[in-house]
Short mmCIF file of C-alpha atoms and ligand atoms in Angstrom, two decimals:
data_model
loop_
_atom_site.label_atom_id
_atom_site.label_comp_id
_atom_site.label_asym_id
_atom_site.label_seq_id
_atom_site.Cartn_x
_atom_site.Cartn_y
_atom_site.Cartn_z
CA MET L 13 8.03 -4.82 18.91
CA ILE L 14 4.51 -5.86 17.94
CA ALA L 15 5.21 -9.47 18.92
CA ASP L 16 5.39 -8.33 22.57
CA ASN L 17 3.08 -5.33 22.67
CA LYS L 18 -0.27 -5.52 20.97
CA LEU L 19 -0.63 -3.29 17.89
CA ASN L 20 -3.73 -1.15 18.44
CA ASN L 21 -4.10 0.43 14.98
CA LEU L 22 -2.22 0.47 11.69
CA LEU L 23 -2.30 4.08 10.51
CA ASP L 24 1.02 4.33 8.67
CA ILE L 25 4.09 2.25 8.04
CA ASP L 26 6.34 4.43 10.23
CA GLN L 27 4.73 2.81 13.28
CA LEU L 28 6.59 -0.37 12.39
CA SER L 29 10.26 -1.25 12.90
CA LYS L 30 12.20 -3.57 10.58
CA ASN L 31 11.62 -6.41 13.09
CA ASP L 32 7.88 -5.67 13.17
CA ILE L 33 7.72 -5.86 9.39
CA LEU L 34 9.64 -9.16 9.38
CA TYR L 35 7.27 -10.50 12.04
CA ILE L 36 4.27 -9.67 9.79
CA PHE L 37 6.03 -11.46 6.92
CA GLU L 38 6.51 -14.57 9.12
CA PHE L 39 2.79 -14.52 9.92
CA ALA L 40 1.90 -14.12 6.26
CA GLU L 41 4.22 -17.00 5.30
CA LYS L 42 2.43 -19.29 7.75
CA LEU L 43 -0.96 -18.17 6.49
CA SER L 44 0.04 -18.81 2.86
CA SER L 45 -0.29 -22.54 3.55
CA ILE L 46 -4.03 -21.98 4.18
CA LEU L 47 -4.33 -20.10 0.90
CA ASN L 48 -2.56 -22.92 -0.92
CA GLY L 49 -4.68 -25.65 0.70
CA SER L 50 -7.84 -27.24 -0.69
CA VAL L 51 -10.16 -25.74 1.99
CA LYS L 52 -9.48 -22.04 2.29
CA LYS L 53 -11.29 -21.51 5.58
CA VAL L 54 -10.06 -21.55 9.20
CA PRO L 55 -11.97 -20.54 12.37
CA VAL L 56 -9.29 -18.12 13.58
CA LEU L 57 -11.54 -15.03 13.68
CA ARG L 58 -14.90 -16.79 14.17
CA GLY L 59 -17.26 -14.44 16.01
CA LYS L 60 -15.40 -11.29 14.98
CA THR L 61 -16.89 -8.63 12.72
CA VAL L 62 -14.73 -6.74 10.22
CA ILE L 63 -16.24 -3.61 8.68
CA ASN L 64 -14.75 -2.15 5.50
CA TYR L 65 -15.76 1.49 5.31
CA PHE L 66 -14.68 2.86 1.93
CA SER L 67 -15.53 6.40 0.86
CA GLU L 68 -13.26 6.21 -2.22
CA PRO L 69 -13.28 3.55 -4.96
CA SER L 70 -11.23 0.39 -4.49
CA THR L 71 -10.99 -3.07 -5.99
CA ARG L 72 -7.83 -4.66 -4.60
CA THR L 73 -7.82 -3.32 -1.07
CA ARG L 74 -11.48 -3.77 -0.32
CA VAL L 75 -11.82 -7.21 -1.92
CA SER L 76 -8.60 -8.56 -0.41
CA PHE L 77 -9.58 -7.38 3.10
CA GLU L 78 -12.98 -8.98 2.54
CA ASN L 79 -11.42 -12.22 1.35
CA ALA L 80 -8.87 -12.20 4.19
CA GLY L 81 -11.64 -11.79 6.79
CA LYS L 82 -13.82 -14.50 5.22
CA ILE L 83 -10.98 -17.02 4.99
CA LEU L 84 -10.42 -16.44 8.72
CA SER L 85 -14.20 -16.98 9.34
CA ALA L 86 -14.89 -13.39 10.42
CA ASP L 87 -18.16 -11.76 9.41
CA VAL L 88 -17.29 -9.05 6.91
CA ILE L 89 -19.53 -6.08 6.16
CA ASN L 90 -18.80 -3.62 3.36
CA VAL L 91 -20.01 -0.03 3.65
CA SER L 92 -19.39 2.64 1.02
CA SER L 93 -20.33 6.31 1.06
CA SER L 94 -22.63 5.76 -1.86
CA GLY L 95 -25.80 4.17 -0.54
CA SER L 96 -24.99 4.89 3.14
CA SER L 97 -26.30 7.69 5.35
CA ASP L 98 -23.30 9.78 4.23
CA GLU L 99 -25.58 10.69 1.36
CA LYS L 100 -28.18 12.02 3.82
CA GLY L 101 -25.65 14.33 5.45
CA GLU L 102 -24.52 12.21 8.39
CA SER L 103 -21.13 13.34 9.68
CA PHE L 104 -18.10 11.10 9.27
CA ILE L 105 -17.70 10.77 13.05
CA ASN L 106 -21.35 9.76 13.52
CA THR L 107 -20.94 7.17 10.79
CA VAL L 108 -17.89 5.48 12.29
CA GLN L 109 -19.30 5.62 15.84
CA THR L 110 -22.47 3.99 14.48
CA LEU L 111 -20.42 1.20 12.88
CA GLU L 112 -18.63 0.62 16.19
CA SER L 113 -21.96 0.52 18.09
CA ILE L 114 -23.43 -1.95 15.59
CA GLY L 115 -20.68 -4.39 16.58
CA ALA L 116 -17.57 -3.92 14.49
CA ASP L 117 -14.43 -5.40 16.06
CA ILE L 118 -12.23 -3.52 13.59
CA LEU L 119 -12.71 -0.78 11.01
CA ILE L 120 -10.82 -0.78 7.71
CA ILE L 121 -11.04 2.78 6.41
CA ARG L 122 -10.37 4.33 3.00
CA HIS L 123 -11.05 8.04 2.81
CA SER L 124 -10.29 10.92 0.46
CA ASP L 125 -9.10 13.14 3.33
CA SER L 126 -5.53 12.71 4.50
CA GLY L 127 -5.56 11.97 8.20
CA ALA L 128 -9.13 10.65 8.38
CA PRO L 129 -8.13 7.25 9.92
CA TYR L 130 -6.11 9.08 12.63
CA PHE L 131 -9.19 11.13 13.50
CA VAL L 132 -11.31 7.98 13.64
CA SER L 133 -8.83 6.13 15.84
CA ARG L 134 -9.01 8.95 18.41
CA ASN L 135 -12.79 8.76 18.55
CA ILE L 136 -13.57 5.04 18.73
CA GLN L 137 -12.25 2.21 20.90
CA ILE L 138 -11.80 -0.55 18.30
CA PRO L 139 -8.71 -0.95 16.07
CA VAL L 140 -8.49 0.97 12.80
CA ILE L 141 -6.51 0.06 9.68
CA ASN L 142 -5.75 2.81 7.20
CA ALA L 143 -6.66 1.43 3.75
CA GLY L 144 -5.55 4.66 2.04
CA ASP L 145 -6.19 8.26 3.12
CA GLY L 146 -6.02 11.03 0.51
CA SER L 147 -2.47 11.60 -0.63
CA HIS L 148 -1.09 10.63 2.75
CA ALA L 149 -0.53 6.93 3.44
CA HIS L 150 -1.29 3.37 2.35
CA PRO L 151 0.61 1.21 4.85
CA THR L 152 -0.91 -2.16 3.92
CA GLN L 153 0.09 -1.63 0.26
CA THR L 154 3.67 -1.00 1.38
CA LEU L 155 3.69 -4.19 3.46
CA ILE L 156 2.45 -6.07 0.38
CA ASP L 157 5.14 -4.50 -1.84
CA LEU L 158 7.89 -5.25 0.69
CA TYR L 159 6.64 -8.81 1.16
CA THR L 160 6.58 -9.33 -2.61
CA ILE L 161 10.25 -8.33 -2.81
CA TYR L 162 11.13 -10.39 0.26
CA LYS L 163 9.56 -13.47 -1.39
CA SER L 164 10.91 -12.95 -4.88
CA ILE L 165 14.37 -11.45 -4.21
CA GLY L 166 15.06 -12.01 -0.50
CA GLU L 167 17.11 -9.34 1.23
CA ILE L 168 15.69 -5.81 0.78
CA GLU L 169 18.60 -4.01 2.43
CA GLY L 170 20.86 -2.36 -0.15
CA LEU L 171 18.40 -2.56 -3.06
CA ASN L 172 17.87 0.55 -5.21
CA LEU L 173 14.19 1.42 -5.62
CA THR L 174 13.03 4.03 -8.13
CA ILE L 175 9.55 5.39 -7.50
CA LEU L 176 8.42 6.75 -10.84
CA GLY L 177 5.62 9.12 -11.80
CA ASP L 178 2.93 10.93 -9.86
CA ASN L 179 4.77 11.09 -6.55
CA ILE L 180 3.11 14.28 -5.38
CA HIS L 181 -0.38 12.79 -5.20
CA SER L 182 0.57 9.27 -4.18
CA ARG L 183 -0.09 7.82 -0.71
CA VAL L 184 1.58 4.64 -2.00
CA SER L 185 4.76 6.58 -2.74
CA ARG L 186 4.85 8.22 0.69
CA SER L 187 4.36 4.99 2.59
CA ALA L 188 6.76 3.15 0.25
CA VAL L 189 9.65 5.54 0.81
CA LEU L 190 9.28 5.16 4.59
CA GLY L 191 8.84 1.37 4.50
CA PHE L 192 11.60 0.60 1.99
CA SER L 193 13.97 2.99 3.78
CA THR L 194 13.23 1.27 7.09
CA MET L 195 14.18 -2.03 5.47
CA GLY L 196 17.46 -0.51 4.24
CA ALA L 197 16.67 0.10 0.56
CA LYS L 198 17.83 3.31 -1.20
CA VAL L 199 15.01 5.29 -2.76
CA THR L 200 15.12 7.58 -5.80
CA PHE L 201 12.04 9.59 -6.77
CA CYS L 202 11.68 10.25 -10.49
CA SER L 203 8.99 12.70 -11.66
CA PRO L 204 8.56 15.93 -13.51
CA THR L 205 9.59 18.59 -10.98
CA THR L 206 5.91 19.56 -10.61
CA MET L 207 5.17 16.00 -9.42
CA ASN L 208 8.08 15.74 -7.03
CA ALA L 209 7.50 14.07 -3.66
CA ASN L 210 7.54 17.25 -1.59
CA TYR L 211 5.87 15.74 1.45
CA LEU L 212 8.79 14.37 3.43
CA SER L 213 9.30 16.01 6.80
CA GLU L 214 12.70 17.28 7.92
CA ASN L 215 12.78 14.31 10.26
CA ASP L 216 12.21 11.84 7.38
CA VAL L 217 14.94 13.47 5.31
CA ASN L 218 17.37 13.33 8.24
CA ASN L 219 16.48 9.73 8.99
CA TYR L 220 16.89 8.59 5.39
CA PRO L 221 19.81 10.53 3.86
CA SER L 222 20.01 8.15 0.86
CA ILE L 223 16.73 9.46 -0.67
CA MET L 224 17.35 11.14 -4.03
CA TYR L 225 15.27 13.15 -6.52
CA THR L 226 15.63 13.38 -10.31
CA SER L 227 13.57 14.26 -13.35
CA ASN L 228 15.88 12.31 -15.64
CA LEU L 229 14.44 8.85 -16.30
CA LYS L 230 17.67 7.49 -17.72
CA ASP L 231 19.62 8.48 -14.58
CA ALA L 232 16.89 7.12 -12.31
CA LEU L 233 16.68 3.72 -13.97
CA SER L 234 20.37 3.11 -14.68
CA ASP L 235 21.10 1.56 -11.25
CA SER L 236 17.61 0.35 -10.28
CA ASP L 237 16.89 -3.07 -8.80
CA LEU L 238 13.22 -2.20 -8.40
CA ILE L 239 11.05 0.21 -10.38
CA MET L 240 7.72 1.15 -8.80
CA THR L 241 5.56 2.98 -11.31
CA LEU L 242 2.68 4.99 -9.90
CA ARG L 243 -0.82 5.55 -11.15
CA THR L 244 -1.30 9.02 -12.64
CA GLN L 245 -4.03 10.35 -10.36
CA PHE L 246 -6.28 12.26 -12.73
CA GLU L 247 -8.99 12.45 -10.02
CA ARG L 248 -6.51 14.49 -7.95
CA LYS L 249 -5.91 16.81 -10.95
CA ALA L 250 -2.61 15.22 -12.00
CA SER L 251 -3.09 16.53 -15.56
CA LEU L 252 -2.75 20.11 -14.23
CA VAL L 253 0.86 19.56 -13.26
CA PHE L 254 2.25 18.63 -16.68
CA PRO L 255 1.81 20.48 -19.98
CA ASN L 256 0.20 17.61 -21.86
CA ILE L 257 -0.18 13.89 -21.53
CA ASN L 258 1.81 13.04 -24.67
CA GLU L 259 4.86 14.84 -23.33
CA TYR L 260 4.43 13.15 -19.92
CA THR L 261 4.19 9.66 -21.35
CA ARG L 262 7.11 10.27 -23.73
CA MET L 263 9.35 11.29 -20.82
CA PHE L 264 8.15 9.15 -17.90
CA LYS L 265 6.24 6.08 -19.16
CA LEU L 266 7.71 2.66 -18.42
CA SER L 267 7.91 1.09 -21.87
CA ASN L 268 10.21 -1.39 -23.59
CA GLU L 269 12.12 1.65 -24.84
CA SER L 270 12.63 3.31 -21.46
CA LEU L 271 13.35 -0.03 -19.76
CA LYS L 272 16.52 -0.24 -21.85
CA TYR L 273 17.99 2.28 -19.37
CA ALA L 274 17.52 -0.22 -16.51
CA PRO L 275 19.66 -3.27 -15.70
CA ASP L 276 18.18 -6.59 -16.85
CA LYS L 277 17.73 -7.65 -13.23
CA ALA L 278 15.38 -4.69 -12.45
CA ARG L 279 11.92 -5.85 -11.36
CA ILE L 280 8.73 -3.87 -11.85
CA LEU L 281 6.06 -3.00 -9.32
CA HIS L 282 2.79 -1.11 -9.69
CA PRO L 283 0.26 -0.82 -6.83
CA GLY L 284 -2.63 -0.71 -9.29
CA PRO L 285 -4.97 0.22 -10.73
CA MET L 286 -2.88 0.93 -13.84
CA ASN L 287 -3.47 3.54 -16.53
CA LEU L 288 -2.08 1.41 -19.35
CA GLY L 289 -0.34 3.54 -21.97
CA VAL L 290 0.06 6.46 -19.54
CA GLU L 291 2.56 5.45 -16.82
CA ILE L 292 3.23 1.89 -18.03
CA ASP L 293 2.70 -0.14 -21.19
CA GLY L 294 0.66 -3.33 -21.07
CA TYR L 295 3.42 -5.55 -22.39
CA VAL L 296 5.76 -4.24 -19.66
CA SER L 297 3.19 -4.94 -16.93
CA GLU L 298 2.79 -8.48 -18.29
CA SER L 299 6.48 -9.15 -18.87
CA ASP L 300 8.63 -11.64 -16.93
CA ARG L 301 10.18 -8.71 -15.07
CA SER L 302 6.85 -7.63 -13.65
CA LEU L 303 5.85 -8.53 -10.07
CA ILE L 304 2.46 -6.85 -10.36
CA ASN L 305 0.40 -10.05 -10.22
CA GLN L 306 2.43 -11.25 -7.23
CA GLN L 307 1.67 -7.98 -5.43
CA VAL L 308 -2.04 -8.69 -5.79
CA MET L 309 -1.69 -12.35 -4.81
CA ASN L 310 0.35 -11.50 -1.69
CA SER L 311 -2.22 -8.95 -0.54
CA VAL L 312 -4.53 -11.53 1.02
CA ALA L 313 -1.89 -13.18 3.25
CA ILE L 314 -0.61 -9.82 4.48
CA ARG L 315 -4.12 -8.59 5.28
CA MET L 316 -4.97 -11.88 7.02
CA ALA L 317 -1.84 -11.45 9.15
CA LEU L 318 -2.84 -7.89 10.08
CA LEU L 319 -6.38 -8.88 11.05
CA ILE L 320 -5.08 -11.63 13.34
CA ILE L 321 -2.43 -9.37 14.89
CA LEU L 322 -4.96 -6.61 15.56
CA ILE L 323 -8.06 -8.57 16.68
CA GLY L 324 -7.14 -12.25 16.93
CA GLU L 325 -6.15 -14.36 19.88
CA HIS L 326 -3.43 -16.26 18.06
CA THR L 327 0.31 -15.68 18.14
CA LEU L 328 2.82 -16.68 15.51
CA ASP L 329 3.47 -19.91 17.41
CA SER L 330 -0.18 -20.88 17.87
CA ILE L 331 -1.45 -20.18 14.35
N1 CP W 415 -3.57 -0.46 -4.69
C1 CP W 415 -4.83 -0.12 -4.36
O1 CP W 415 -5.07 0.51 -3.33
O2 CP W 415 -5.78 -0.53 -5.25
P1 CP W 415 -7.35 -0.30 -5.09
O3 CP W 415 -7.59 1.18 -5.24
O4 CP W 415 -7.96 -1.11 -6.21
O5 CP W 415 -7.73 -0.78 -3.73
#
């Protein structure tokens, strides 16, 4: 339980038990009062240095970690591959060891290679948070998605989640199935068979026997409480795994038409960034059923909670 034993790194969601996740939610709830106050600044991480090292593009994750650190009075430094000594041929390990030596208290890492944050955590002494590695994991996004459901619906146990679209390339999908299953939700993957989530280990499949797969959107949505639509990852060659984009959008896009298959109560999630008109229509993303804006809003409180848990001195009671 992370309340009793310090969390050293956050590399994937399967490090966390249900109680750990609820503990992070409690922290985030307390921190929300700072975000809703008139002065959004507290000295909780004064004197600490947070370095965001992003070698892939990001808006939400990088900016929300930056904002979370600044609200807590940490010094936040952003480093991207472009413009850094990566471009002069410096190795990844030299780069992160340099950032540690310069004085980082924590590294937030996004990288195109699956497993990169694990490699880093074995080679430096400070905590590491995985901010998305290749097609592997995005644990902080899953905490945000779970927290959004916890705040808007309440109990997650027993809910039916459909994860729709480019499952094969999606680190969000892989962390989501583990996190939502840990919280007791039932997960159905819906994709063309060429985009099926084929990454679950035998252990995962044994641990979560309620996981299902289908390529039939109507079947997938008919009993959904939650529909998480995924970005179609063209940069990871998603267009090579379906015959053409028109056919893909006709069969798998979340639109007013396809939403008729889902119960009225079904709520919509998307981790962003969205390809509007490809995996989701704009009027669906902006509808009353959409929780997409709440996902973004909740990201700061969750990332503040993680920074305090990993490098702060405060406990839940003293914050
Ligand atoms: N959800 C997410 O990781 O978005 P960014 O790529 O904008 O950080």
